[in-house]
């Protein structure tokens, strides 16, 4: 019933994650609720490791910034792609060592550059303007920062336009033709030492060909850098491998990705005479299918369609609203029942666009039932907000028959945290 998602099963009409009944989880911890399978998380990382034994896997923390999840990945040997000082501080706490952290970003604040320098992590530089500024500050502070140059490879992966990042027109990276010259300049500037090339072409990419094309381009650029006397110690190809969200739209595996890019990497490195460490930055393909989001049905309104009004909205899971994304829905306490009707699942937010799932065939549901949204582990909680005075939900980690809170639910006091009424208004 759940395909390759062996951490999910239906037992006696209830959805289980590992050996825990999701109806029990909803009752014990309340809804909405994010629930992650530890065994699936480890297995996903190990699948990458088997496919790319010699490459570093830098988990993209923006996909899921939960400390316990990062700790598990750290223990599995993951590094981290971080995009802010907040993400840097959390991965440090999770136990990821500085040698395996890359500080990315097209618009880093000044204090973030300083924090990254002081933490001793490598920085991916997005433009020559950033390179110059970084050189000035690093040399003033007496640091020598190892930098990657982020390349805009001008590759057009077939994905939602909002998450295609390697197009010429996107805000990310340095144009391919400018890279060699910039690398040379970085070699001459004080305070910075160029050590690698970096790119990321987009997310939820369902084919491996764009990655192969990107690898060829990166190798062409590596060649041009070697020609000007540069040394490439790291080649970072980014993340972006998609997952199967819809039952009939399959995705490629890390193994497919390895088969498509490693032969190019190996042969071209040999041809150019370089031995860089390969880095990958997977986010979604490590965490998405580890996690389900449980939401309680408040009521079903029979209007021109059947609206199943639930307690999670785009404040809880933003992807459907932002990208028209599909998340498969299962009725937790009716998991073996045949579909009886068609429902549009909507949240509590005061916007018409607050639709989590459209036209889904589900068993007969009503007040008190619980729905599970599958594949919610990537860009799920990490993009949740408090819009409309909605506290963000709890997160639970399941391992076998154990279920532990890894983030407490917020409450109304969290909504007020840090707010002040100026004395003159008291
Ligand atoms: N590296 C860099 C530099 C990135 O910008 C990203 C994602 C990744 C790695 C990880 O990509 P992944 O393996 O997860 O595809 N919120 C959107 C996705 C945004 C992706 C942003 N960058 C969504 O929910 O689909």
XYZ file of C-alpha atoms and ligand atoms in Angstrom:
451
model
C 0.000 0.000 0.000
C 2.849 2.426 0.769
C 5.270 1.231 -1.920
C 8.850 1.582 -0.804
C 7.848 3.339 2.429
C 8.370 0.284 4.606
C 8.237 2.384 7.779
C 4.513 2.901 7.071
C 1.899 0.156 7.243
C -1.752 -0.336 7.963
C -2.634 -2.607 10.864
C -6.233 -3.277 11.882
C -7.483 -0.318 9.868
C -4.980 2.103 11.488
C -1.927 3.753 9.950
C 1.283 2.796 11.745
C 4.673 4.494 11.538
C 7.240 1.877 12.484
C 5.458 0.101 15.364
C 3.419 3.050 16.576
C -0.265 3.629 15.881
C -0.732 7.110 14.396
C -4.192 7.398 15.988
C -2.494 6.909 19.369
C 0.087 9.596 18.488
C -2.634 12.072 17.539
C -4.450 11.393 20.774
C -1.378 11.517 22.995
C 0.425 14.520 21.490
C -2.453 16.369 19.818
C -2.699 17.612 16.253
C -1.287 19.007 14.054
C 1.815 16.889 14.617
C 4.942 16.045 12.644
C 6.120 12.453 13.153
C 9.470 11.153 11.896
C 10.708 7.586 11.520
C 14.265 7.234 12.779
C 14.913 3.991 10.919
C 13.841 5.522 7.614
C 16.052 8.536 8.211
C 19.102 6.353 8.816
C 18.254 4.132 5.876
C 17.931 7.111 3.532
C 21.328 8.408 4.569
C 22.880 4.950 4.210
C 21.393 4.597 0.726
C 23.273 7.770 -0.251
C 26.381 6.472 1.433
C 26.238 3.176 -0.467
C 25.734 5.023 -3.762
C 28.479 7.592 -3.039
C 30.916 5.970 -0.584
C 33.714 8.433 -1.376
C 31.679 11.621 -1.484
C 30.767 13.883 1.418
C 27.030 14.176 2.014
C 26.264 17.675 3.330
C 22.634 17.591 4.462
C 20.734 20.732 3.384
C 19.534 21.977 6.758
C 16.833 24.229 5.267
C 14.882 21.048 4.493
C 14.657 20.108 8.163
C 16.347 21.929 11.016
C 15.245 19.753 13.914
C 18.120 19.245 16.335
C 17.432 15.551 17.050
C 17.151 14.780 13.333
C 20.423 16.601 12.711
C 22.048 14.703 15.577
C 21.039 11.382 13.999
C 22.422 12.513 10.641
C 25.617 13.762 12.308
C 26.109 10.314 13.838
C 25.579 8.748 10.416
C 28.467 10.887 9.140
C 26.616 13.730 7.441
C 28.072 17.163 6.897
C 25.876 20.226 6.457
C 24.939 22.873 3.911
C 23.869 25.870 5.997
C 22.307 29.059 4.692
C 22.313 31.294 7.766
C 23.993 31.814 11.104
C 20.956 30.197 12.726
C 21.481 27.032 10.731
C 25.206 27.161 11.509
C 24.583 27.310 15.230
C 22.118 24.429 15.150
C 24.377 22.070 13.166
C 27.271 22.859 15.486
C 25.063 21.878 18.416
C 24.013 18.726 16.557
C 27.665 17.675 16.450
C 28.636 18.239 12.825
C 32.305 19.169 12.652
C 33.436 22.392 11.042
C 35.405 20.585 8.322
C 32.104 19.256 7.014
C 30.097 22.481 6.995
C 29.641 24.810 4.029
C 28.171 28.250 4.669
C 26.085 29.077 1.612
C 24.007 32.081 0.662
C 23.590 34.872 -1.833
C 22.891 37.531 0.775
C 24.802 36.860 3.975
C 24.829 39.509 6.671
C 28.161 40.874 7.724
C 27.992 39.335 11.179
C 27.229 36.002 9.499
C 30.486 36.160 7.551
C 32.307 36.875 10.791
C 30.550 34.073 12.627
C 31.398 31.609 9.816
C 35.041 32.744 9.867
C 35.269 32.379 13.612
C 33.635 28.959 13.468
C 36.293 27.971 10.915
C 33.850 26.710 8.278
C 34.206 27.112 4.527
C 32.159 29.794 2.808
C 30.558 29.588 -0.624
C 30.934 32.961 -2.303
C 28.109 33.996 -4.616
C 29.587 37.014 -6.439
C 32.784 38.994 -6.957
C 31.294 41.712 -4.773
C 31.028 39.229 -1.907
C 34.571 38.001 -2.548
C 35.991 41.509 -2.217
C 34.065 42.281 0.955
C 34.996 38.952 2.514
C 38.666 39.467 1.689
C 38.641 42.869 3.373
C 37.029 41.661 6.575
C 38.979 38.397 6.766
C 42.306 40.129 6.362
C 41.374 42.844 8.855
C 40.432 40.155 11.385
C 43.522 38.072 10.623
C 41.605 35.110 9.173
C 42.388 33.054 6.085
C 39.026 31.709 4.888
C 38.709 28.772 2.538
C 36.109 29.619 -0.072
C 34.127 27.870 -2.776
C 32.842 29.810 -5.751
C 29.129 29.272 -6.375
C 28.578 28.810 -10.065
C 25.483 29.563 -12.056
C 25.679 26.730 -14.597
C 22.696 27.967 -16.629
C 20.969 24.581 -16.522
C 17.228 24.314 -16.755
C 15.940 21.348 -14.760
C 12.287 20.435 -15.210
C 10.870 21.535 -11.895
C 8.641 24.210 -10.403
C 10.054 27.610 -11.515
C 10.188 28.840 -7.910
C 12.717 26.131 -7.024
C 14.894 26.090 -10.161
C 18.078 27.808 -9.021
C 20.642 27.191 -11.755
C 19.064 29.267 -14.501
C 21.007 32.215 -15.901
C 18.208 34.499 -14.764
C 18.207 33.284 -11.143
C 19.769 35.323 -8.340
C 22.314 32.611 -7.517
C 25.918 32.193 -8.504
C 28.631 33.477 -10.802
C 28.344 33.175 -14.593
C 30.390 30.211 -15.851
C 32.541 32.378 -18.123
C 33.663 34.582 -15.199
C 34.679 31.792 -12.824
C 38.311 31.160 -13.847
C 39.202 34.842 -13.664
C 37.503 35.187 -10.304
C 39.276 32.117 -8.979
C 42.585 33.693 -9.996
C 41.647 36.925 -8.285
C 40.716 35.007 -5.141
C 44.160 33.383 -5.192
C 45.718 36.839 -5.104
C 43.466 38.500 -2.550
C 44.437 38.486 1.146
C 42.270 36.672 3.675
C 40.676 34.205 1.258
C 41.869 30.977 -0.290
C 39.778 29.478 -3.119
C 39.550 25.719 -2.698
C 36.415 24.582 -4.482
C 33.595 25.004 -6.940
C 29.952 24.789 -5.936
C 26.586 24.764 -7.656
C 22.971 23.759 -7.064
C 20.571 23.618 -9.984
C 17.223 23.276 -8.235
C 14.995 21.009 -6.223
C 12.534 18.139 -6.781
C 14.275 17.147 -10.009
C 12.847 13.865 -11.295
C 15.424 13.075 -13.960
C 19.176 12.535 -13.643
C 20.142 14.050 -17.001
C 20.313 17.659 -15.733
C 22.778 16.474 -13.066
C 24.959 14.794 -15.697
C 24.875 17.968 -17.773
C 25.794 19.993 -14.691
C 28.695 17.680 -13.879
C 30.070 18.154 -17.409
C 29.794 21.943 -17.084
C 31.436 21.919 -13.653
C 34.286 19.877 -15.100
C 34.705 22.305 -18.001
C 34.951 25.091 -15.453
C 37.349 23.072 -13.274
C 39.508 22.655 -16.357
C 39.550 26.392 -16.997
C 40.522 26.995 -13.360
C 43.372 24.500 -13.584
C 44.533 26.277 -16.760
C 45.049 29.502 -14.823
C 47.001 27.652 -12.123
C 44.194 27.084 -9.606
C 43.806 24.023 -7.450
C 40.368 22.449 -7.025
C 40.186 20.510 -3.756
C 36.387 20.277 -3.589
C 33.683 19.947 -6.193
C 30.187 20.454 -4.774
C 27.327 19.556 -7.078
C 24.525 20.623 -4.683
C 21.299 18.788 -3.935
C 18.030 18.555 -5.812
C 17.190 14.884 -6.319
C 13.401 14.617 -6.296
C 11.210 12.102 -4.507
C 8.017 10.298 -5.431
C 5.174 12.365 -3.967
C 2.455 11.098 -6.322
C 1.664 7.400 -6.610
C 2.140 7.486 -10.394
C 5.100 9.873 -10.722
C 8.285 7.961 -9.907
C 11.591 9.537 -8.938
C 15.208 8.525 -9.412
C 17.263 7.035 -6.586
C 20.670 8.100 -5.253
C 21.998 5.038 -7.057
C 20.606 6.294 -10.388
C 22.223 9.647 -9.667
C 25.573 7.994 -8.902
C 25.455 5.956 -12.109
C 24.800 9.083 -14.093
C 27.364 11.470 -12.594
C 30.225 9.412 -11.108
C 31.589 8.086 -14.425
C 31.747 11.693 -15.698
C 33.367 12.889 -12.481
C 35.961 10.094 -12.481
C 36.905 10.242 -16.140
C 37.105 14.001 -16.371
C 39.099 14.329 -13.133
C 41.588 11.883 -14.608
C 41.698 13.748 -17.907
C 42.265 17.112 -16.177
C 44.612 15.592 -13.593
C 42.762 16.693 -10.452
C 41.611 14.812 -7.331
C 38.866 16.886 -5.713
C 36.581 15.613 -2.971
C 33.060 15.312 -4.351
C 30.337 16.908 -2.201
C 26.566 16.440 -2.482
C 23.963 18.537 -0.665
C 20.808 16.416 -0.511
C 17.939 17.710 1.573
C 14.564 16.442 0.402
C 15.724 12.974 -0.666
C 17.095 12.357 2.862
C 14.169 13.571 4.954
C 10.955 13.983 2.944
C 9.588 10.453 3.189
C 10.720 9.948 6.810
C 7.932 12.140 8.149
C 4.154 12.391 8.153
C 2.061 15.331 9.272
C -1.040 14.384 11.252
C -4.016 16.699 11.266
C -7.396 16.394 12.947
C -10.654 16.857 11.040
C -12.709 19.622 12.660
C -15.708 19.109 10.397
C -16.758 18.235 6.893
C -18.740 20.946 5.163
C -20.890 19.634 2.332
C -20.940 22.585 -0.086
C -20.345 22.649 -3.860
C -17.552 20.277 -2.900
C -16.897 18.381 0.333
C -14.555 20.534 2.364
C -12.689 18.552 5.006
C -11.704 21.376 7.369
C -8.650 20.294 9.347
C -6.481 21.842 12.052
C -3.354 22.202 9.845
C -3.169 24.851 7.164
C -0.532 26.425 4.996
C 0.892 27.767 8.239
C 1.712 24.130 9.101
C 2.550 22.743 5.641
C 3.191 25.495 3.116
C 4.162 23.410 0.087
C 0.690 22.861 -1.441
C -0.088 26.580 -1.296
C 3.351 27.709 -2.506
C 4.089 25.214 -5.265
C 0.760 23.440 -5.836
C 2.601 20.499 -4.322
C 0.938 17.121 -3.901
C 1.146 15.253 -0.587
C -0.577 11.909 -0.420
C -3.334 11.758 2.219
C -4.302 8.735 4.312
C -7.169 8.523 6.805
C -5.245 7.394 9.898
C -8.100 5.580 11.628
C -9.633 4.202 8.407
C -6.476 3.131 6.641
C -7.932 -0.067 5.137
C -11.295 1.381 4.122
C -12.207 1.950 0.500
C -12.610 5.537 -0.741
C -16.228 6.610 -0.489
C -16.176 10.241 -1.454
C -14.098 13.084 -2.857
C -12.790 15.758 -0.479
C -10.905 19.007 -0.664
C -8.829 19.314 2.487
C -8.633 22.888 3.753
C -6.962 24.516 6.750
C -8.027 27.112 9.332
C -6.269 30.093 7.720
C -8.273 33.075 6.573
C -7.281 32.777 2.911
C -9.033 31.022 0.041
C -5.714 29.532 -1.023
C -5.418 27.595 2.221
C -5.934 24.264 0.495
C -3.771 21.318 1.519
C -5.175 18.729 -0.895
C -7.666 18.955 -3.744
C -10.195 16.378 -4.936
C -8.940 13.413 -2.942
C -10.798 10.142 -2.815
C -10.961 9.110 0.838
C -13.062 6.867 3.065
C -16.022 8.608 4.666
C -14.511 11.103 7.121
C -15.899 13.571 9.620
C -15.299 15.310 12.931
C -12.746 13.480 15.083
C -11.005 11.605 12.281
C -7.301 12.140 11.692
C -5.557 12.492 8.325
C -1.889 11.874 7.596
C -0.063 13.898 4.956
C 2.836 11.785 3.722
C 6.321 12.902 2.694
C 6.194 15.979 4.903
C 9.739 15.766 6.300
C 11.364 18.176 3.848
C 10.359 21.841 3.858
C 7.458 20.930 6.126
C 8.041 22.128 9.676
C 11.007 24.187 8.467
C 8.650 26.444 6.510
C 5.854 26.524 9.099
C 4.748 29.895 10.445
C 2.577 31.381 13.164
C 0.299 33.144 10.677
C -3.224 33.842 11.948
C -2.118 33.339 15.555
C -1.456 29.649 15.042
C 1.237 28.165 17.281
C 3.546 25.767 15.423
C 3.030 22.056 16.117
C 5.113 19.499 17.998
C 7.514 17.067 16.372
C 7.826 13.449 17.469
C 10.512 10.884 16.697
C 9.483 7.249 16.388
C 11.921 4.387 16.714
C 10.378 0.918 16.817
C 7.622 1.184 19.393
C 9.105 4.297 21.028
C 7.688 7.773 20.411
C 9.541 10.784 21.809
C 8.914 14.497 21.565
C 11.757 16.203 19.678
C 10.114 19.626 19.594
C 7.382 20.790 21.888
C 4.249 22.316 20.442
C 4.084 26.069 20.754
C 1.200 27.663 22.632
C -0.275 31.108 23.049
C 2.599 32.193 25.254
C 4.980 31.437 22.348
C 2.956 33.788 20.176
C 3.564 36.542 22.690
C 7.229 35.707 23.319
C 9.448 38.736 22.947
C 6.604 41.186 22.273
C 6.549 44.431 24.245
C 4.052 47.227 24.690
C 6.001 50.513 24.956
C 5.554 52.147 28.372
C 3.713 55.103 26.805
C 0.973 52.751 25.646
C 0.449 51.081 29.026
N 21.919 23.113 -1.687
C 21.483 24.356 -1.920
C 22.444 25.428 -2.148
C 20.098 24.620 -1.920
O 19.670 25.865 -2.149
C 19.181 23.565 -1.678
C 17.752 23.805 -1.670
C 19.701 22.272 -1.443
C 21.070 22.088 -1.453
C 18.814 21.084 -1.157
O 17.983 20.759 -2.214
P 17.075 19.427 -2.122
O 17.983 18.222 -2.137
O 16.315 19.486 -0.870
O 16.219 19.502 -3.318
N 10.945 24.832 -0.316
C 11.039 24.119 -1.574
C 12.433 23.665 -1.875
C 13.475 24.762 -1.823
C 14.856 24.292 -2.086
C 15.859 25.351 -1.720
N 17.224 24.957 -1.876
C 10.036 22.960 -1.555
O 9.339 22.784 -0.556
O 9.897 22.243 -2.541
